[in-house]
Short mmCIF file of C-alpha atoms and ligand atoms in Angstrom, two decimals:
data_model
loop_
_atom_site.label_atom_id
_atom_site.label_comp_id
_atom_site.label_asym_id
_atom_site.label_seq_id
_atom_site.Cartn_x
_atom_site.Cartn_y
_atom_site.Cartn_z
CA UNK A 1 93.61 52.89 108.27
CA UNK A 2 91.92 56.04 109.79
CA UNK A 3 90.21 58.25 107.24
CA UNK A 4 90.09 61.57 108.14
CA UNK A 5 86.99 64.17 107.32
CA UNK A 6 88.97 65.97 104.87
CA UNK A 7 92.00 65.89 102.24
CA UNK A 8 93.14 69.10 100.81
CA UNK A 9 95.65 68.22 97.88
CA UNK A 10 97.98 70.98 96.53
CA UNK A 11 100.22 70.53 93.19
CA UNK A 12 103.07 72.88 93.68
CA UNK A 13 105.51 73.76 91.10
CA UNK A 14 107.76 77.02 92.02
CA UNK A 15 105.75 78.09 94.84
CA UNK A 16 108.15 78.53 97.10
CA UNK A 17 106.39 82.35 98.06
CA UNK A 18 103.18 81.00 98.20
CA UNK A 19 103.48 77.91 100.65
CA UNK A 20 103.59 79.27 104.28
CA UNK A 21 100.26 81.98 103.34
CA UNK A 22 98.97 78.73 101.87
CA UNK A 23 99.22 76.39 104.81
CA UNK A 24 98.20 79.20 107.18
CA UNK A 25 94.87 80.13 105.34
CA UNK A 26 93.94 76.80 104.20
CA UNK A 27 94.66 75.38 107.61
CA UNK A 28 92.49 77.81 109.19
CA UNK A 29 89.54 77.26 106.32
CA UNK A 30 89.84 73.51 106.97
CA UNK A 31 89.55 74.03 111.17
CA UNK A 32 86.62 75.98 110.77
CA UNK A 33 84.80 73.11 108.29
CA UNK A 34 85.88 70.08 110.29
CA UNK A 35 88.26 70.63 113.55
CA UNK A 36 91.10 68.70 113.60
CA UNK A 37 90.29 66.18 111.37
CA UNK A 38 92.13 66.85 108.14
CA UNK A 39 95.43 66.14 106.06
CA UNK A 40 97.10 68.77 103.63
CA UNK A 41 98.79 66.89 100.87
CA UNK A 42 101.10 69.25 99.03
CA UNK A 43 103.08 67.97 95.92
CA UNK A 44 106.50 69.12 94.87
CA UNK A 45 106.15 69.07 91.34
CA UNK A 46 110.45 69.27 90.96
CA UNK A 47 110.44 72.86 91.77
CA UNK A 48 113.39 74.28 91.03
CA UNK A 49 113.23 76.92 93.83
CA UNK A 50 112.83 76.31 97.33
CA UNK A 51 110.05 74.69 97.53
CA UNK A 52 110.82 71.40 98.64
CA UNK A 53 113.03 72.54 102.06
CA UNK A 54 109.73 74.62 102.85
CA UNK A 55 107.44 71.26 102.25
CA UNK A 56 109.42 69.68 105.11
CA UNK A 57 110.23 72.09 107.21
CA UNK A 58 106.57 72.88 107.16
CA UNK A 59 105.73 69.22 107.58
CA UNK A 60 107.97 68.46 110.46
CA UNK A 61 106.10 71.55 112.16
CA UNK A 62 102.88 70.25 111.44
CA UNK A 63 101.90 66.67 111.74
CA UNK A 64 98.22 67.16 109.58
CA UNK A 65 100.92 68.08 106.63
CA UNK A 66 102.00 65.63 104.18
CA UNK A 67 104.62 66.80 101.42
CA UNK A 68 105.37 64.75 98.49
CA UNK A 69 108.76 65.17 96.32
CA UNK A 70 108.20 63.77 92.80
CA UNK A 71 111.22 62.89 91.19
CA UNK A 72 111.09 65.45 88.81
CA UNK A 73 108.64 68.09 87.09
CA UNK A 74 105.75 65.88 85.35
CA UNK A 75 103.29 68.72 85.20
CA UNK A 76 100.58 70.12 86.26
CA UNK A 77 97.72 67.13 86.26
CA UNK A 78 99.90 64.57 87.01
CA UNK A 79 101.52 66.13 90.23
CA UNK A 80 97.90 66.35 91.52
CA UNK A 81 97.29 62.81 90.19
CA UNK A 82 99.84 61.95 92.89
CA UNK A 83 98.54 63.94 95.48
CA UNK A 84 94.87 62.19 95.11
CA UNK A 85 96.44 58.62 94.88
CA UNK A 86 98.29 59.49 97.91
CA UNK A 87 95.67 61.05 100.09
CA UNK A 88 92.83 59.45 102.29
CA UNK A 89 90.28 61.72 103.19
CA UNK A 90 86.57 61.10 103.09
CA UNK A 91 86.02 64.23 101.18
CA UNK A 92 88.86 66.32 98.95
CA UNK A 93 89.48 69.42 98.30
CA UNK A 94 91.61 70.45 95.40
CA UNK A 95 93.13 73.58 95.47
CA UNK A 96 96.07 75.48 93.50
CA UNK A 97 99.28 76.40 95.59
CA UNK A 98 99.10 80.22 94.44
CA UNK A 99 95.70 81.02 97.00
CA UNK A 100 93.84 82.36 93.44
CA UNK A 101 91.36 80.18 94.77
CA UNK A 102 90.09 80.97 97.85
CA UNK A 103 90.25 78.32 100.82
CA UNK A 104 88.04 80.07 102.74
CA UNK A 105 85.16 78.81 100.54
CA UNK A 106 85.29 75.40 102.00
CA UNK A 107 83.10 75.47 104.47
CA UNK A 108 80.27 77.16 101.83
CA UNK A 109 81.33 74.10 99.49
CA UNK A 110 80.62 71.64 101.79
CA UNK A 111 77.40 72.82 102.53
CA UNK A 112 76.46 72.95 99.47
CA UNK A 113 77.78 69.53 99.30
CA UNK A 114 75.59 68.07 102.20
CA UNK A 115 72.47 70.42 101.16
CA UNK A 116 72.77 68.99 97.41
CA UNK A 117 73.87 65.28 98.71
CA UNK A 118 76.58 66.04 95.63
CA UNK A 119 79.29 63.60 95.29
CA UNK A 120 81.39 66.81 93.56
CA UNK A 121 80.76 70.20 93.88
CA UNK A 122 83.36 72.10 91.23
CA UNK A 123 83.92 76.04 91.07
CA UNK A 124 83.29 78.09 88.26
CA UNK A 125 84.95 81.17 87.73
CA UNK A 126 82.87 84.59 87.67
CA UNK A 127 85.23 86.88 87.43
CA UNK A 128 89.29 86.45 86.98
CA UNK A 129 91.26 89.14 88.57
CA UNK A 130 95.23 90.02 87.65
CA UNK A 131 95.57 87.91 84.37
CA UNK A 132 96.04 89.15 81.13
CA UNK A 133 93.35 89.94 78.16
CA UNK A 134 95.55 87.50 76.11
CA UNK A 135 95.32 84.36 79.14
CA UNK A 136 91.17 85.51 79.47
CA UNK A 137 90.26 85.07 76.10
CA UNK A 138 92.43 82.30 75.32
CA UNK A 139 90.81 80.65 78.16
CA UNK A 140 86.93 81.47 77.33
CA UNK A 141 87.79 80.33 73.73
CA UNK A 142 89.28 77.31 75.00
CA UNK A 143 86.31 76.15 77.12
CA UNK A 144 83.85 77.16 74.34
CA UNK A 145 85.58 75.04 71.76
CA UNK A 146 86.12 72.19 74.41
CA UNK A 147 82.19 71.93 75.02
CA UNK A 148 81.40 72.39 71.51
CA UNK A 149 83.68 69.00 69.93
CA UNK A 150 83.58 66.89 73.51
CA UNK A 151 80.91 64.10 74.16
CA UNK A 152 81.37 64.26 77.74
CA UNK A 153 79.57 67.59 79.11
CA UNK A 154 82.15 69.42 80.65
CA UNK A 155 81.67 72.34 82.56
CA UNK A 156 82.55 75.75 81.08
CA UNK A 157 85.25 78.40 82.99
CA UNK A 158 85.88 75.70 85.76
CA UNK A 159 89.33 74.73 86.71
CA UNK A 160 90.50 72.23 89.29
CA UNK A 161 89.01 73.83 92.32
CA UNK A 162 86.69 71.46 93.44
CA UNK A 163 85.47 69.21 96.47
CA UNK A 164 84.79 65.77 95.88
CA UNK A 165 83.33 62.51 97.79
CA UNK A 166 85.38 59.49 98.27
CA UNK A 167 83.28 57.62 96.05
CA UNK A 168 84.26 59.89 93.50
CA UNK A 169 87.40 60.17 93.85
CA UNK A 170 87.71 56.14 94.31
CA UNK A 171 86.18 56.36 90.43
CA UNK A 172 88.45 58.60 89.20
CA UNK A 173 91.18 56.98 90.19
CA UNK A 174 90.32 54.08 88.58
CA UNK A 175 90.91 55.84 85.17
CA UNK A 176 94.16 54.70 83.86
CA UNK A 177 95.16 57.46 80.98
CA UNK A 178 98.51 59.19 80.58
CA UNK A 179 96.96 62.31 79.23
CA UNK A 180 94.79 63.37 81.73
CA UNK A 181 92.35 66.33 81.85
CA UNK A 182 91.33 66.05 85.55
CA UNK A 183 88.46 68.42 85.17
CA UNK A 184 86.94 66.40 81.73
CA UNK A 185 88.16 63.00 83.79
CA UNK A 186 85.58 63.77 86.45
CA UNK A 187 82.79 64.85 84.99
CA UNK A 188 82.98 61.56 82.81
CA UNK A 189 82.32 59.48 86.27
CA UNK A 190 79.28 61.46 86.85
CA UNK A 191 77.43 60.97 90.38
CA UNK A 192 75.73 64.00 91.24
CA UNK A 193 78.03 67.52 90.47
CA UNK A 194 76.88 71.10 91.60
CA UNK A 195 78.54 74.19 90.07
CA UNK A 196 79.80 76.69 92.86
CA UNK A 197 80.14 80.01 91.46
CA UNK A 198 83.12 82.46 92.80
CA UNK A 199 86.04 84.94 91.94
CA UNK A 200 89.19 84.21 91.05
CA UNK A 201 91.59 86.14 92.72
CA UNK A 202 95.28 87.31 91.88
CA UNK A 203 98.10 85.41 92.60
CA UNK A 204 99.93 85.72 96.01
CA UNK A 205 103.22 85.70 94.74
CA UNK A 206 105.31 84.57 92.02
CA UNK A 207 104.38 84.21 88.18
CA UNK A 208 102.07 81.45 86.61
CA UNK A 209 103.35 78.32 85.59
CA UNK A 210 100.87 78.14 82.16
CA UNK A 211 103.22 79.99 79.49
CA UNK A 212 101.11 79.20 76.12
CA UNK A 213 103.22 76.19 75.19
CA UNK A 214 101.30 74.28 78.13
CA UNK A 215 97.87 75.46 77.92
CA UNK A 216 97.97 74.24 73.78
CA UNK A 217 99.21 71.27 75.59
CA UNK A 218 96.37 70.69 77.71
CA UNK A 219 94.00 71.74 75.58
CA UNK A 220 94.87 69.25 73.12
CA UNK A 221 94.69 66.12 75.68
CA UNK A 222 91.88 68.00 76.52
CA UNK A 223 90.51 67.48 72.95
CA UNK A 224 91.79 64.10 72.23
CA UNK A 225 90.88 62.84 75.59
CA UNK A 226 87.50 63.41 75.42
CA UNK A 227 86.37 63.78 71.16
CA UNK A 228 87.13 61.74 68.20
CA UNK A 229 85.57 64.83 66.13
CA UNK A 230 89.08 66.08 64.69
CA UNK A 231 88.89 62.71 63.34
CA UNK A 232 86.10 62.57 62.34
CA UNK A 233 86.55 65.83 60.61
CA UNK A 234 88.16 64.35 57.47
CA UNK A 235 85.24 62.22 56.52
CA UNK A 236 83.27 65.76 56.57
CA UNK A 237 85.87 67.47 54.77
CA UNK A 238 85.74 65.11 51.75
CA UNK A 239 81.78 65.22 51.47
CA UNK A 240 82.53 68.70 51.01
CA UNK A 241 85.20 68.51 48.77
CA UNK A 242 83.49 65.82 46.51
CA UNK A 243 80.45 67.82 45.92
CA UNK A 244 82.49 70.52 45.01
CA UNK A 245 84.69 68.83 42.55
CA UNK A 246 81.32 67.88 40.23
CA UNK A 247 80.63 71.25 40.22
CA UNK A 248 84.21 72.42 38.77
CA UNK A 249 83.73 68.51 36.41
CA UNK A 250 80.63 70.50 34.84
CA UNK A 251 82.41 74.06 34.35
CA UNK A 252 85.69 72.86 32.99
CA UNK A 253 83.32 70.03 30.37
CA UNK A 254 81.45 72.73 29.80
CA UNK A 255 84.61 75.24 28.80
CA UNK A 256 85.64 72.02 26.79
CA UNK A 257 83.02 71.81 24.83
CA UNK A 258 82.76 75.40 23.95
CA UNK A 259 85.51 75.57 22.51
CA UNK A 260 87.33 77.63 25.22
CA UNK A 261 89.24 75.85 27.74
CA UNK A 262 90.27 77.82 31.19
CA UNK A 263 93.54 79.08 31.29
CA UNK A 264 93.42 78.71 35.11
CA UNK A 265 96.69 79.05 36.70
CA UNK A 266 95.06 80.82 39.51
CA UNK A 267 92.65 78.34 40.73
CA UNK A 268 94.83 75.53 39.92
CA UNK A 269 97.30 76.99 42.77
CA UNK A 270 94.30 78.12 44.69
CA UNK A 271 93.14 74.57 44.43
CA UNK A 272 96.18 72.91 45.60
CA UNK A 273 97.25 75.36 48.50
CA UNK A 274 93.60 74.57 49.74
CA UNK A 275 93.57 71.08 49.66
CA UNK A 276 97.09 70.76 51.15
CA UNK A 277 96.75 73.00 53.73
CA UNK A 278 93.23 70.70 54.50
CA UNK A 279 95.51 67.40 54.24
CA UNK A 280 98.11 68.45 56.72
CA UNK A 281 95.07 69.36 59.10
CA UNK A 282 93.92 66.05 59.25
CA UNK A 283 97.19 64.02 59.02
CA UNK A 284 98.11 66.44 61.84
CA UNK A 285 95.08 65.78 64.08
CA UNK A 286 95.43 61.46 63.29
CA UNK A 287 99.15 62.32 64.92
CA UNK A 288 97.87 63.80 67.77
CA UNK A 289 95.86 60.77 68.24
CA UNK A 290 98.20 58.15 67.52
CA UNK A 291 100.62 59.81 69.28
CA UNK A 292 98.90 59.26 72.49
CA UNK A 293 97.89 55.65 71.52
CA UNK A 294 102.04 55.05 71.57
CA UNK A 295 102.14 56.84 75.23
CA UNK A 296 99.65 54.72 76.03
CA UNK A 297 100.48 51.54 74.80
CA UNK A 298 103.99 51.97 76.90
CA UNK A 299 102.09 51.56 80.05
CA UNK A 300 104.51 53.89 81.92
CA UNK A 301 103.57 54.92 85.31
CA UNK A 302 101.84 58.44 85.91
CA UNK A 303 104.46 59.70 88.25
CA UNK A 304 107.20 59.00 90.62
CA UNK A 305 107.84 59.46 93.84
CA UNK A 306 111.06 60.50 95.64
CA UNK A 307 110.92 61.44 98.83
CA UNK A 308 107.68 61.84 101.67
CA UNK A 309 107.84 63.94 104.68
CA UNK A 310 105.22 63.11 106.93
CA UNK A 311 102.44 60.77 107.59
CA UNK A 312 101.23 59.10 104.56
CA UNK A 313 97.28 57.68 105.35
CA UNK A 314 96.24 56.81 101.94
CA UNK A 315 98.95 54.84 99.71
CA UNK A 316 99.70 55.69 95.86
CA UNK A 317 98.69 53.15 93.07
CA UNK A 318 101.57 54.62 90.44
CA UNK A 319 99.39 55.19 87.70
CA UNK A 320 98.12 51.14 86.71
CA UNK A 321 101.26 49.53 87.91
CA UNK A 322 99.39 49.26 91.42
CA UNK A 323 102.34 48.99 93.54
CA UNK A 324 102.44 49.75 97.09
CA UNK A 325 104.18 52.98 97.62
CA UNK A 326 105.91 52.63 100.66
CA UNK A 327 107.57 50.21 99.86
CA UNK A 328 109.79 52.20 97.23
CA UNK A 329 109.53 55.95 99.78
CA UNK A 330 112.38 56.33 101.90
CA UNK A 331 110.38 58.38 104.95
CA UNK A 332 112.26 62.03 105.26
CA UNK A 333 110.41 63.22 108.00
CA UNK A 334 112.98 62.13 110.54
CA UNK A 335 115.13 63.84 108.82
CA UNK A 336 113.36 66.96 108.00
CA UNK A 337 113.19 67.13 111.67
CA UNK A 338 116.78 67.10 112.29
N1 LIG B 1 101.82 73.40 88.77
C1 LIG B 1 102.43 72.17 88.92
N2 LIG B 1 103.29 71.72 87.94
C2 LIG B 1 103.54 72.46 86.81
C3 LIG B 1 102.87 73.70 86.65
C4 LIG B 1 102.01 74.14 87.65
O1 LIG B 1 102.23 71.48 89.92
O2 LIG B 1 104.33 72.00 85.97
C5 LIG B 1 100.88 73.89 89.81
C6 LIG B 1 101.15 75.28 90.35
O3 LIG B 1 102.09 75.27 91.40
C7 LIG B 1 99.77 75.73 90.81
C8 LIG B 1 98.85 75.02 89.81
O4 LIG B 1 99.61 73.96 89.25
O5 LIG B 1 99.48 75.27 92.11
C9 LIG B 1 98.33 75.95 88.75
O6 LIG B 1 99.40 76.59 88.10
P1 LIG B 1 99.41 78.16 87.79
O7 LIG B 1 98.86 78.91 88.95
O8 LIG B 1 100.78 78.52 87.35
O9 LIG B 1 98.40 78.24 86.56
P2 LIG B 1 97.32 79.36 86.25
O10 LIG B 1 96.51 79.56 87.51
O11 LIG B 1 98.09 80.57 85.87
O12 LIG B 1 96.53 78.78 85.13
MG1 LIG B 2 97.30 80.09 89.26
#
C-alpha cells in the first residue's frame, strides 16, 4: 500500500457551504507543504443537507479526495474516528470542515514538527473570533475544570486541530472506547507533543453544530473518560459529613442535658435538603459511570460506513470488531462520476 506524505481528515456534519472553500484552501495549504503527495479524507457525518452530493461530486473531480458517507449522524468524535481509521498518511492533519481553523498553518506545523522531532503538534487557541460570550466562557470553564479532576494532562483551550505522526496515530487507534474525547485520547499516548499557538477564526458559513446539549455531552465523556474523581467524591463528602455530625451529637446532648431541647424545624429541613441534594450528586455521577460501563460492555462498533467515493489507501478497523472495510463498502465513485 502506498503511504502518502500527508492525510488531512475532515468530520463534516451540515457543511454543505463550507466544502468547496474547504477543499480549495486546504488543497492549496497541503501543495505548498508536500506537492502532490496527499489525501483529503472528508466524513459525511449523515448531513442532512447537501453535503454528501458535494463529497462526490468533489471526489470524482479530484482523485487526492476521499469522501466517506456514514450511515447516519454518530457525532462529532466518532465521524473523525472514521476518517483516521480510514486514512493512510504518514503524517495527519485534523481539521474542522467550517475553515475556523486555518489550513494555511500547515506548513508552520510541520516545521515545527520536524524542528521539535514531535510525534503531535496540537493548536491552542489565542484568541476565538465570532462566538458568543456564553460558548467562550463555557468553554474556558470547561477546560479549567477538565485539567483540574483529569489524571491525564490535557492541554487547556485546544480543540482537534492538530498534526500527528503515524506512530501516533497507529497508538491511538489502538484505543478501543465508545466515549471518546479525541483530544484527552491523545495526549494519554504521549510521544513527544508541542503546543502551536493561533487564532481561531469565524466560521465560513453556516451555524455550529455544538448547541449546549452536546458540549455537556462531551464534557462529561470528557470527565468520565479520563477521572474517577466524581467518584471518588463521595468518600470525601462523607469525611465531611461525619465530622460534622459529632459536632451537632455534642450540641443537641448538650441542649439535652440542659434541660432545653432544640425546637429545630429549620435545620432539620436544612439538614435533609442538604444531604439529599449531596446523595443525588453522587448516585448521579456512579450513573454516568456505569452508564458507560453498559455502552461498553455491548462492544458495538464505533461507526458505520455506507458508501465511499474515491480511493480508499488506508482501510477502517470498525471500532474493535477489526473487520476489513471493503469488504462491506460498495465503491460510489463510478457512480459519482456518472
Ligand atoms: N461535526 C460532525 N458531526 C456532528 C457535529 C459536528 O462531524 O454531529 C463536525 C462539523 O462539521 C465540524 C466539526 O465537527 O467540522 C466541529 O463542529 P462545529 O464547527 O459545529 O463546532 P464548534 O466549532 O462550534 O465547536
Ligand atoms: Mg466550528
Amino acid at each position: 500500500m502506498h503511504r502518502p506524505e500527508l492525510s488531512i481528515v475532515v468530520p463534516c456534519y451540515n457543511e454543505e457551504g463550507c466544502l468547496e472553500a474547504l477543499h480549495a484552501r486546504v488543497s492549496a495549504a497541503a501543495k505548498a507543504a508536500v506537492g502532490g503527495d496527499y489525501e483529503i479524507v472528508l466524513v459525511n457525518d449523515g448531513s442532512r443537507d447537501g453535503t454528501w452530493p458535494l463529497m462526490q461530486r468533489l471526489a470524482s473531480a479530484d482523485p487526492r479526495l476521499v469522501a466517506i458517507n456514514l450511515s447516519r449522524n454518530h457525532g462529532h468524535q466518532l465521524a473523525l474516528t472514521a476518517g483516521l481509521d480510514l486514512c493512510a498518511g504518514e503524517q495527519i492533519l485534523i481539521i474542522d470542515a467550517d475553515l475556523q481553523d486555518p489550513p494555511e498553518l500547515l506548513v508552520e506545523m510541520r516545521g515545527l514538527m520536524a524542528a521539535e522531532r514531535a510525534d503531535v503538534v496540537y493548536a491552542v487557541r489565542r484568541k476565538r473570533e465570532g462566538e458568543s460570550v456564553f460558548k467562550k466562557l463555557t468553554a474556558a470553564a470547561f477546560y479549567r475544570v477538565l485539567d483540574r479532576v483529569t489524571d491525564t494532562p490535557i492541554p487547556i483551550d485546544t480543540g482537534d486541530f492538530r498534526l500527528m505522526s503515524r506512530r501516533a496515530l497507529d497508538a491511538f487507534l489502538s484505543l478501543p472506547e465508545q466515549a471518546r474525547f479525541i483530544r484527552g485520547m491523545v495526549a494519554w499516548v504521549g510521544f513527544r507533543q508541542v503546543p502551536f499557538a493561533y487564532d481561531r477564526a469565524e466560521r465560513h458559513a453556516g451555524a455550529t453544530n455544538y448547541p449546549l446539549a452536546k458540549m455537556m455531552r462531551l464534557a462529561f465523556d470528557a470527565v468520565t473518560g479520563f477521572s474517577t474523581a466524581p467518584l471518588r467524591f463521595a468518600s470525601h463528602a462523607s469525611v465531611l459529613l461525619a465530622a460534622a455530625s459529632l459536632l451537632l451529637l455534642v450540641y443537641i446532648a448538650w441542649g439535652f442535658f440542659e434541660g432545653d431541647p432544640v425546637p429545630g424545624w429549620t435545620s432539620t429541613m436544612l439538614v435533609v435538603v442538604v444531604l439529599s441534594a449531596i446523595q443525588m450528586f453522587v448516585l448521579g455521577m456512579i450513573g454516568e459511570y456505569l452508564g458507560r460501563l453498559y455502552v461498553e460492555s455491548k462492544r458495538r462498533p464505533l461507526y458505520l460506513v455506507a458508501d465511499i467515493a474515491g480511493p480508499v489507501r488506508g482501510h477502517a478497523t470498525l471500532g474493535y470488531n477489526a473487520e476489513d472495510v471493503e469488504h462491506d463498502i460498495e465503491d460510489t465513485s463510478a457512480k459519482a462520476a456518472e
